[in-house]
Tab-separated table of C-alpha atoms and ligand atoms in Angstrom:
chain	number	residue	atom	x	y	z
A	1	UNK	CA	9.353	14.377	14.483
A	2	UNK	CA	11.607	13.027	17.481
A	3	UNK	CA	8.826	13.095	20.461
A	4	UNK	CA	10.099	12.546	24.056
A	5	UNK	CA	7.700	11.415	26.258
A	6	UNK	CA	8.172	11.801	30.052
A	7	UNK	CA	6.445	10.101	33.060
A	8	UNK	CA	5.629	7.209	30.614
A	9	UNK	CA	4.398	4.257	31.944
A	10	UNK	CA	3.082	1.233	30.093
A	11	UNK	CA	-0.528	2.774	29.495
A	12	UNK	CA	1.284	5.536	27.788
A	13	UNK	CA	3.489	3.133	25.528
A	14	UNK	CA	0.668	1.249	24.611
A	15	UNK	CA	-1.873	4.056	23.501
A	16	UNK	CA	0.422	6.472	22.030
A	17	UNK	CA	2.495	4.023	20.146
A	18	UNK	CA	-0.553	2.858	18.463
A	19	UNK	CA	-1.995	6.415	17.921
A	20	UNK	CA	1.448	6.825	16.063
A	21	UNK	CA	0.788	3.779	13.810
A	22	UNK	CA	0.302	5.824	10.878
A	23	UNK	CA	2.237	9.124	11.808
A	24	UNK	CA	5.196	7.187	12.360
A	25	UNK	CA	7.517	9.761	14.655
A	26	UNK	CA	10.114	8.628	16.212
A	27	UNK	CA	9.162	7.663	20.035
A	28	UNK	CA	11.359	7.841	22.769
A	29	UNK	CA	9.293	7.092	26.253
A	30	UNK	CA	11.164	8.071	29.617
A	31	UNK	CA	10.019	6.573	32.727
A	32	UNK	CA	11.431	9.635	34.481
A	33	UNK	CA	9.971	12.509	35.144
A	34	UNK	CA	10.868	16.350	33.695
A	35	UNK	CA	12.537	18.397	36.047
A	36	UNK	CA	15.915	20.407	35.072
A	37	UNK	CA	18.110	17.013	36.142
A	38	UNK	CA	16.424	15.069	33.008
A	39	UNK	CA	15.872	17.751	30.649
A	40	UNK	CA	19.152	16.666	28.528
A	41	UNK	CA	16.850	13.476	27.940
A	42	UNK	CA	15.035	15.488	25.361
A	43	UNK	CA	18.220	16.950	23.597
A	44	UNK	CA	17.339	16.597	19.523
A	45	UNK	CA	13.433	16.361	20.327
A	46	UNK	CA	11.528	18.866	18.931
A	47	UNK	CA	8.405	17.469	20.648
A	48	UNK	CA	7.816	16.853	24.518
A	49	UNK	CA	5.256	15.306	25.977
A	50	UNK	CA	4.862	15.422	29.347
A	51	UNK	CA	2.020	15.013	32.072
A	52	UNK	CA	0.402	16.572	35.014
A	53	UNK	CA	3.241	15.736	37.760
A	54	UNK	CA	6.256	17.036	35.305
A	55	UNK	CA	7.859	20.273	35.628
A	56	UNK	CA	7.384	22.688	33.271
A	57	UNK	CA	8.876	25.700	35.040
A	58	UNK	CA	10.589	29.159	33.692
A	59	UNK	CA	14.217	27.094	34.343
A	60	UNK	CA	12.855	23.759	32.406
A	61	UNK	CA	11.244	25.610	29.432
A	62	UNK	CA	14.501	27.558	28.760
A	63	UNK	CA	16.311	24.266	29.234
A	64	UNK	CA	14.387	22.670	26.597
A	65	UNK	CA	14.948	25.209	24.519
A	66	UNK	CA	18.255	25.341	24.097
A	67	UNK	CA	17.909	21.632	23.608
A	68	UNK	CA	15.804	21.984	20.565
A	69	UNK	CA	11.971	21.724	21.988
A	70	UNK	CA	9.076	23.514	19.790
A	71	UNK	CA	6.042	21.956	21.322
A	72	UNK	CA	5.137	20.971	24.448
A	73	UNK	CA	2.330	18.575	24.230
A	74	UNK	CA	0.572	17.683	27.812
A	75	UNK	CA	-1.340	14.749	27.657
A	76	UNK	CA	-3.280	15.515	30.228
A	77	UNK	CA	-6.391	18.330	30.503
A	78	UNK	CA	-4.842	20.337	33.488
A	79	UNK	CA	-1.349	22.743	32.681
A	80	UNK	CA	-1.052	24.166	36.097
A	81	UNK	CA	2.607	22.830	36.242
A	82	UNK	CA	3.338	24.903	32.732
A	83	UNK	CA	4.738	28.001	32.545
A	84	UNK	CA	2.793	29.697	29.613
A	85	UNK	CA	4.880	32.927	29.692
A	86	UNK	CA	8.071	31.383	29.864
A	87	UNK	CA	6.845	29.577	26.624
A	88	UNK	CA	5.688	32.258	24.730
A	89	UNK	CA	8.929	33.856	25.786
A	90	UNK	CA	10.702	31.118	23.875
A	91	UNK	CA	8.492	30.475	20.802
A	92	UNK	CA	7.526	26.729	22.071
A	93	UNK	CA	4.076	26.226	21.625
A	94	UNK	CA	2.075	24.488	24.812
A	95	UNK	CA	-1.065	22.126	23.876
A	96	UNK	CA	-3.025	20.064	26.041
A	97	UNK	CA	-6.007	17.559	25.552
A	98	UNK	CA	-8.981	19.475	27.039
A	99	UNK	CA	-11.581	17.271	27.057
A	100	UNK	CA	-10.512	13.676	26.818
A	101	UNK	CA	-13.425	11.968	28.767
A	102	UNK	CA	-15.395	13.854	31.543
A	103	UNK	CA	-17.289	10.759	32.038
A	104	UNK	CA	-14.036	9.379	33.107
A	105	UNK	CA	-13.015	11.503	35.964
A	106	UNK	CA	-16.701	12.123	36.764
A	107	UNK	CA	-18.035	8.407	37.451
A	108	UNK	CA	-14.463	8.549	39.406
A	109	UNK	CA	-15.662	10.783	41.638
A	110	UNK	CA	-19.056	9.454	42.220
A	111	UNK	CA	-16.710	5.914	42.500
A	112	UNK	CA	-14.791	7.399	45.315
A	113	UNK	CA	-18.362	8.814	47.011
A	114	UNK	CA	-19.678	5.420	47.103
A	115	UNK	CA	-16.948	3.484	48.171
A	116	UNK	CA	-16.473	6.025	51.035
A	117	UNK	CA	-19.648	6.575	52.229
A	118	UNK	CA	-20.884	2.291	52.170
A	119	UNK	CA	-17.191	1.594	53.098
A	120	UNK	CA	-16.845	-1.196	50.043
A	121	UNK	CA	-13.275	-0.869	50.831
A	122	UNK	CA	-13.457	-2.145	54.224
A	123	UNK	CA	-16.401	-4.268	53.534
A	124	UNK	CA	-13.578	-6.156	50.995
A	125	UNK	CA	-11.095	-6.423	53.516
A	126	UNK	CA	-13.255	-7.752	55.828
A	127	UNK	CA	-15.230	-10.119	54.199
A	128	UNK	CA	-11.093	-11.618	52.384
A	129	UNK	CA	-10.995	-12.478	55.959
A	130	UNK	CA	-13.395	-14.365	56.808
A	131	UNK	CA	-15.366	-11.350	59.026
A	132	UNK	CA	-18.730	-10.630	57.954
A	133	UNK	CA	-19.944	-8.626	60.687
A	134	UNK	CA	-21.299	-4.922	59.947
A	135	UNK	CA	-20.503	-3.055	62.705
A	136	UNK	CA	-19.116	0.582	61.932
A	137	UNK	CA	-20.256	-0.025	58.158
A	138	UNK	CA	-23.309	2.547	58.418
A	139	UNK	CA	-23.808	4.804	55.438
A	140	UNK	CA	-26.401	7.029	54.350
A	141	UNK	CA	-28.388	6.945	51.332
A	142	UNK	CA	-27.933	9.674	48.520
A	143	UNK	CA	-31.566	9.699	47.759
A	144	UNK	CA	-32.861	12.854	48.906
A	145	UNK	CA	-29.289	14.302	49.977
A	146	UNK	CA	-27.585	17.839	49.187
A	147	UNK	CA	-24.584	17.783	46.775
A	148	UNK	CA	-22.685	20.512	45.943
A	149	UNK	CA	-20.271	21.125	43.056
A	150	UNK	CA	-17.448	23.642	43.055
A	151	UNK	CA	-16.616	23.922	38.999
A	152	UNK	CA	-19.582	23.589	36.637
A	153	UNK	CA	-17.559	22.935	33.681
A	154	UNK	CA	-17.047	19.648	31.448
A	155	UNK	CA	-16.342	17.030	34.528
A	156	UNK	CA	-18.106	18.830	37.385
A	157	UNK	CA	-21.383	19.066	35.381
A	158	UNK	CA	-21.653	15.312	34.432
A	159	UNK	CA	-20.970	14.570	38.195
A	160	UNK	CA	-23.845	16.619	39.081
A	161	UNK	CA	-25.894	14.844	36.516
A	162	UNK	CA	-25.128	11.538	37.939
A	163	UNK	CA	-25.918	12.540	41.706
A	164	UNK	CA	-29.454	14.179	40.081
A	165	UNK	CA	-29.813	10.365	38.911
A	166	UNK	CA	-29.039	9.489	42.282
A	167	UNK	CA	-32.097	11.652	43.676
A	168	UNK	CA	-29.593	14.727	45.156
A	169	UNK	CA	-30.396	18.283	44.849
A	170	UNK	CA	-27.464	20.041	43.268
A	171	UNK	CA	-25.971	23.097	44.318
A	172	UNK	CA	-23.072	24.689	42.567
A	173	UNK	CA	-20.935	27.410	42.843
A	174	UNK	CA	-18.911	28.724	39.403
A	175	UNK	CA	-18.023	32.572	38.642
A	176	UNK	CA	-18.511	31.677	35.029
A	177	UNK	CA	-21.070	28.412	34.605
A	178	UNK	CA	-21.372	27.402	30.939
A	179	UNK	CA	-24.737	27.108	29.211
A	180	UNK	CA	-24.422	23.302	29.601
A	181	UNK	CA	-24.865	23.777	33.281
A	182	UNK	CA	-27.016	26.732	33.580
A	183	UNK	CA	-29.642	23.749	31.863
A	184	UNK	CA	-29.130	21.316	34.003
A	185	UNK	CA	-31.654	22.290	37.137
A	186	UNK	CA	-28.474	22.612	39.438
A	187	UNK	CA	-29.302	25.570	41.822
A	188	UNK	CA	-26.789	28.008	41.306
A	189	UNK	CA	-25.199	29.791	44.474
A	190	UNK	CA	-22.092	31.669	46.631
A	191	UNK	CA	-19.292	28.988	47.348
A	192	UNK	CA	-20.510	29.780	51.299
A	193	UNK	CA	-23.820	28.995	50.900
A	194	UNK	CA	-23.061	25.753	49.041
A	195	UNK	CA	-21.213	24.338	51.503
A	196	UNK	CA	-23.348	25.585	54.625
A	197	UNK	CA	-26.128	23.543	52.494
A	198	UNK	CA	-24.342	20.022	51.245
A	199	UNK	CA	-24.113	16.740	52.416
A	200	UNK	CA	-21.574	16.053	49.595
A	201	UNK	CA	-19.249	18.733	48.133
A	202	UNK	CA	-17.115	17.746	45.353
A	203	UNK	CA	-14.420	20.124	43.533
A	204	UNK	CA	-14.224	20.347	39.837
A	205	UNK	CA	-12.399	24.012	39.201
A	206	UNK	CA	-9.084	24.093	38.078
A	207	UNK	CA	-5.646	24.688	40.086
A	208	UNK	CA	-4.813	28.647	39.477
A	209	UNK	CA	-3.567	31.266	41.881
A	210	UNK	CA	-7.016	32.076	43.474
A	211	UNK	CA	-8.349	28.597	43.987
A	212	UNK	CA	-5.131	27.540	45.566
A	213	UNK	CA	-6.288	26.264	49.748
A	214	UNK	CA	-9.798	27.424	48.547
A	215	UNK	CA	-10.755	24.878	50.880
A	216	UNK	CA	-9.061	25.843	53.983
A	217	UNK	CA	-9.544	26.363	58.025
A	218	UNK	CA	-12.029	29.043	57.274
A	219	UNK	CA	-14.305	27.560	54.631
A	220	UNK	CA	-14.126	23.830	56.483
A	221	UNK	CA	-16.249	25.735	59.618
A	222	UNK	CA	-18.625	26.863	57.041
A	223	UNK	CA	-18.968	23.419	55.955
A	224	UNK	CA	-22.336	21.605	57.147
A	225	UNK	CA	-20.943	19.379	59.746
A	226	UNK	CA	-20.112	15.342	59.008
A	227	UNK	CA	-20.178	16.908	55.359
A	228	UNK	CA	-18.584	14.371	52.618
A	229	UNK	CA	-15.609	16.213	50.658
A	230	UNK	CA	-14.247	14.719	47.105
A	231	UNK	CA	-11.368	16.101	45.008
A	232	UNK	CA	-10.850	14.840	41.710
A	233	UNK	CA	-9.334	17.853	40.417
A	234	UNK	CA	-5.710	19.095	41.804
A	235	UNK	CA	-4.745	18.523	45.122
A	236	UNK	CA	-3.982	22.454	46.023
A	237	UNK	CA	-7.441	22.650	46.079
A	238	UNK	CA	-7.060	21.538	49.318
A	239	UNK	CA	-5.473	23.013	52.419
A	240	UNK	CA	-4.318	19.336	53.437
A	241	UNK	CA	-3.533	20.344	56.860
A	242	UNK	CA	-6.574	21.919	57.997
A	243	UNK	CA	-8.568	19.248	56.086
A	244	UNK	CA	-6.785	16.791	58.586
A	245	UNK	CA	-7.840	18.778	62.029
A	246	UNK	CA	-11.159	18.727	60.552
A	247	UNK	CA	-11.638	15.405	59.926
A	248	UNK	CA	-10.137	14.689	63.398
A	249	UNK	CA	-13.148	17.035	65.341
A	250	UNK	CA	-15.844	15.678	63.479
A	251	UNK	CA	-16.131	18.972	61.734
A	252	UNK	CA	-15.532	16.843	58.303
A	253	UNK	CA	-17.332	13.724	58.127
A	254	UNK	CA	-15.218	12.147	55.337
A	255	UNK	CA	-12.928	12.557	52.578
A	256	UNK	CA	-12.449	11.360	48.990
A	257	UNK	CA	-9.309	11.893	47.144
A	258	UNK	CA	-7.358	11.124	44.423
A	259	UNK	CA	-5.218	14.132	44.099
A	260	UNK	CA	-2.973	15.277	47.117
A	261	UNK	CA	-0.746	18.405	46.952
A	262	UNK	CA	2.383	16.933	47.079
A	263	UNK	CA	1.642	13.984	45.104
A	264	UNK	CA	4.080	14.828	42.606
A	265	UNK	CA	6.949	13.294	45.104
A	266	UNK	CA	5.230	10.024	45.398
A	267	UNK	CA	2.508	9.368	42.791
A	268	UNK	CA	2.722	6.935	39.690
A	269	UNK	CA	5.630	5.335	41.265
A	270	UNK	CA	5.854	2.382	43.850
A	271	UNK	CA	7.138	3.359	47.516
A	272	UNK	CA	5.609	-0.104	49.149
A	273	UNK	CA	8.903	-1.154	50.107
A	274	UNK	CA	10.001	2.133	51.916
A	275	UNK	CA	8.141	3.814	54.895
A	276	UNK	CA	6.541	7.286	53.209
A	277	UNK	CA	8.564	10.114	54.132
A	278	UNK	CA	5.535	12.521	54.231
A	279	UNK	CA	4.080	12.759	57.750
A	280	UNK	CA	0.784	14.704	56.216
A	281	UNK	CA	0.249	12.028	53.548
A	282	UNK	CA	1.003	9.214	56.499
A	283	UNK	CA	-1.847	11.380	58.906
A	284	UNK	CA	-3.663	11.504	56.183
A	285	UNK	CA	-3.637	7.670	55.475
A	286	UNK	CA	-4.408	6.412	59.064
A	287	UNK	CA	-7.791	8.047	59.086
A	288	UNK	CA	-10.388	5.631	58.542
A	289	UNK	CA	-12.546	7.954	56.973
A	290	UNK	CA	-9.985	8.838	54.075
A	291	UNK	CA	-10.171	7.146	50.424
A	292	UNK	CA	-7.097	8.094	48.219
A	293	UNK	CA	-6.678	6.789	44.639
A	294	UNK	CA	-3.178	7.752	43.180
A	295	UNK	CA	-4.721	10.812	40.532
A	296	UNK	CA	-6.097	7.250	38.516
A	297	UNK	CA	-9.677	9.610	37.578
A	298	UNK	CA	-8.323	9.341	33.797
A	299	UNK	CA	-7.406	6.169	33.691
A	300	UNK	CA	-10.355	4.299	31.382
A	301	UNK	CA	-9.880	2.664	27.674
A	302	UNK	CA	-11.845	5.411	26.154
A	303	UNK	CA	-9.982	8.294	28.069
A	304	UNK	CA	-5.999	7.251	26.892
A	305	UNK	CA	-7.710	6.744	23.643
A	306	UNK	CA	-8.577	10.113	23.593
A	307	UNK	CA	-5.581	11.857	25.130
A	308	UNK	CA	-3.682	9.617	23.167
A	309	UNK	CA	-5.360	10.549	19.300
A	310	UNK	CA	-5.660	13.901	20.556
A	311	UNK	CA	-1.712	14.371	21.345
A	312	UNK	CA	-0.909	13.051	17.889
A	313	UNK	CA	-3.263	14.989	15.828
A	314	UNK	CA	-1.435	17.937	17.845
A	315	UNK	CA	1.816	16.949	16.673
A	316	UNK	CA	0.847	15.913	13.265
A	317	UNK	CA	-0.710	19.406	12.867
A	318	UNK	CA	2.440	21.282	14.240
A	319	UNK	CA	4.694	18.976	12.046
A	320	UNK	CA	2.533	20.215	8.888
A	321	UNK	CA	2.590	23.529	9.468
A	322	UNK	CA	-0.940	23.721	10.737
A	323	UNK	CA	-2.458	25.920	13.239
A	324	UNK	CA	-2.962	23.542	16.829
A	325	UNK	CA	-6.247	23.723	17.762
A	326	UNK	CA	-5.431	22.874	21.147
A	327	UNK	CA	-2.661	25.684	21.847
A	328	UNK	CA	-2.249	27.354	25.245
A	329	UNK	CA	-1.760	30.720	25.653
A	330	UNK	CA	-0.992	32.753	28.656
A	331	UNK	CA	-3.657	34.532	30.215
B	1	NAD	P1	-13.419	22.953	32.792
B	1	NAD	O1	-12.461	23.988	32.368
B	1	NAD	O2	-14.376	22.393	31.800
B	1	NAD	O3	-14.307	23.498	34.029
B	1	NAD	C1	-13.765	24.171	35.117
B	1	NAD	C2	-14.865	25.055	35.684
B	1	NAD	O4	-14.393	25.603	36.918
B	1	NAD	C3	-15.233	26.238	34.766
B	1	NAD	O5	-16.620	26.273	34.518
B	1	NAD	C4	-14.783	27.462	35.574
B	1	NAD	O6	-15.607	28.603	35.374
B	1	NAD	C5	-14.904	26.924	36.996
B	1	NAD	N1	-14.173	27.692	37.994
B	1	NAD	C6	-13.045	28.439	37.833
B	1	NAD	N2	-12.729	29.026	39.006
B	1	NAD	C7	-13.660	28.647	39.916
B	1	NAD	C8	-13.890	28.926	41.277
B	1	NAD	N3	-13.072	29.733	41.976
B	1	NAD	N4	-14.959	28.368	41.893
B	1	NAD	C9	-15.803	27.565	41.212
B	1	NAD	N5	-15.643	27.259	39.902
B	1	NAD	C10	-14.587	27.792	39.269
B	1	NAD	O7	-12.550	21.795	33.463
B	1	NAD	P2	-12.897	20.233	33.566
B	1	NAD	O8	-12.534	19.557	32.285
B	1	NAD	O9	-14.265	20.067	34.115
B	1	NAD	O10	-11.794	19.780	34.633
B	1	NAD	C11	-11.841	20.240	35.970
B	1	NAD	C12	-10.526	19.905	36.648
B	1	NAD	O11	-10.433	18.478	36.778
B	1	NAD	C13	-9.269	20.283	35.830
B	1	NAD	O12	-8.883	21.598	36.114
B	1	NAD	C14	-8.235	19.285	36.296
B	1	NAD	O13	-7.484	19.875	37.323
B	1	NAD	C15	-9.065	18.133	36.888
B	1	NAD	N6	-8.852	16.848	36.212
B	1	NAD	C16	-8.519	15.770	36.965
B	1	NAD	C17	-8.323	14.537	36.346
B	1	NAD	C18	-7.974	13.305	37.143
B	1	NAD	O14	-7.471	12.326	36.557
B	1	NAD	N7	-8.243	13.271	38.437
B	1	NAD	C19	-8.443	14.429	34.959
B	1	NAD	C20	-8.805	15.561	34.231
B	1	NAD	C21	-9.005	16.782	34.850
């Protein structure tokens, strides 16, 4: 099959052209991303594969097509960016790579907490120059502290596991906790109480209509105050605004990201030699109490392994005639 890939960077080159080895489709990688401007990229493909900052809208997916498209293979876990109706609409079949490596994404977050809350990343900077004092390093220890997760599912449960390792109680809030979770000892509660109770709240739902700013102005003054917030999982999560005034009163004691909601105008690409044009990402950057990785949670050998072997057993499948195990279908 002619596969075009989009958003491909040389991670992507590497592990899917040797998951193709044997399959031997014909590759074509664009550093670009998908939008309606580059959808003429994939004219003849009948395979896209795109990833979590593309767009997949109504106006793309009828774009592609016309242009030939019959599977749209994300390489990524979340689809938020994919219209499922418009693809039904058009016979193209979505997959995505569900679970590629929780662990990944999870020690991510827990990398994030730590750097954040012993400051390693200031610590470094420091200590490159030549200063070894302490002052305004202060932590706290995790031993003993309240975390709470918002998600219970693959990712959010092994980051609760790891904090229970760390000697946290774990609260969580999920409408619909899997079995995994319910036997994991995490107390199970409302999203209010949780974050009344937790030293540490860290998001793990997914990005749909009704968890869109579910952390907003509201739910921040419900928030235990100095609380520590991480999001590893979309940056809509996140009302960025409010999470900004409430950093700046104290309300919010820190924050750990590496998702932002308008990421997909900056991130994966290299803006160092141009000032950003994003005042909230640039307000959000001069607070010392902000960590921001550049959505890197996946990034690990074992993880691009996955998505990669995953993506082409999709294709392979669709190429034979085979159901796709990992289809998408609108809900
Ligand atoms: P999952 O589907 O296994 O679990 C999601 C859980 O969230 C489910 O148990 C669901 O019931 C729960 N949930 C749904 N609505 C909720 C709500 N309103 N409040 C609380 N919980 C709610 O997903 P996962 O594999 O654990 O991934 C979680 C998210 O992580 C994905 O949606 C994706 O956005 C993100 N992610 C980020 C990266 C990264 O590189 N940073 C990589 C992979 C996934």
């Amino acid at each position: 099959m002619n596969i075009a890939v989009f958003s491909a960077k040389s991670y992507d080159r590497e592990y899917l052209g040797s998951a193709n080895t044997l399959a031997r489709h014909t590759i074509t990688f664009w550093d670009t991303r998908l939008m309606a401007d580059t959808v003429p990229l994939a004219k003849g493909c009948e395979v896209v594969c795109a990833f979590v900052n593309d767009r997949l809208d109504a106006e793309v997916i009828a774009m592609l097509a016309v242009e030939g498209t019959r599977l749209i293979a994300m390489r990524c876990a979340g689809y938020n960016n994919v219209d499922l109706y418009a693809a039904a609409a058009h016979g193209v079949t979505v997959v995505n790579v569900p679970s590629y490596s929780p662990h990944a994404v999870a020690e991510h977050a827990i990398a994030l907490l730590l750097t954040l809350n012993r400051r390693i990343h200031q610590a470094h900077d420091r200590v490159r120059r030549g200063d070894f004092t302490l002052d305004g390093l202060i932590g706290f220890d995790l031993n003993g502290k309240t975390a709470g997760l918002v998600g219970t599912g693959r990712i959010g449960t092994i980051t609760g596991q790891i904090l229970q390792g760390f000697g946290c109680r774990v609260l969580a809030a999920d409408p619909f906790p899997p079995a995994e979770a319910r036997a994991t000892g995490f107390t199970f509660c409302e999203l209010d109480e949780l974050l009344a109770q937790s030293d540490i709240v860290s998001l793990h739902c997914p990005l749909i209509p009704s968890t869109r700013h579910l952390i907003n102005t509201a739910r921040l003054s419900r928030l235990k105050h100095g609380a520590t917030l991480i999001n590893t999982s979309r940056g809509a999560l996140i009302d960025t605004t409010a999470v900004i005034d409430a950093l700046e009163s104290g309300q919010l004691g820190r924050l750990g990201l590496d998702v932002y909601e308008n990421e997909a105008c900056f991130f994966y690409d290299d803006h160092s030699h141009q000032p950003l044009p994003d005042a909230t990402l640039a307000r959000l950057l001069a607070h010392p109490n902000v960590l921001l990785t550049g959505h890197q949670g996946f990034l690990t050998h074992e993880a691009l392994t996955n998505i990669a072997e995953t993506t082409f057993q999709s294709v392979n499948d669709f190429a034979a005639g085979r159901p796709c195990a990992k289809t998408l279908r609108p809900s």
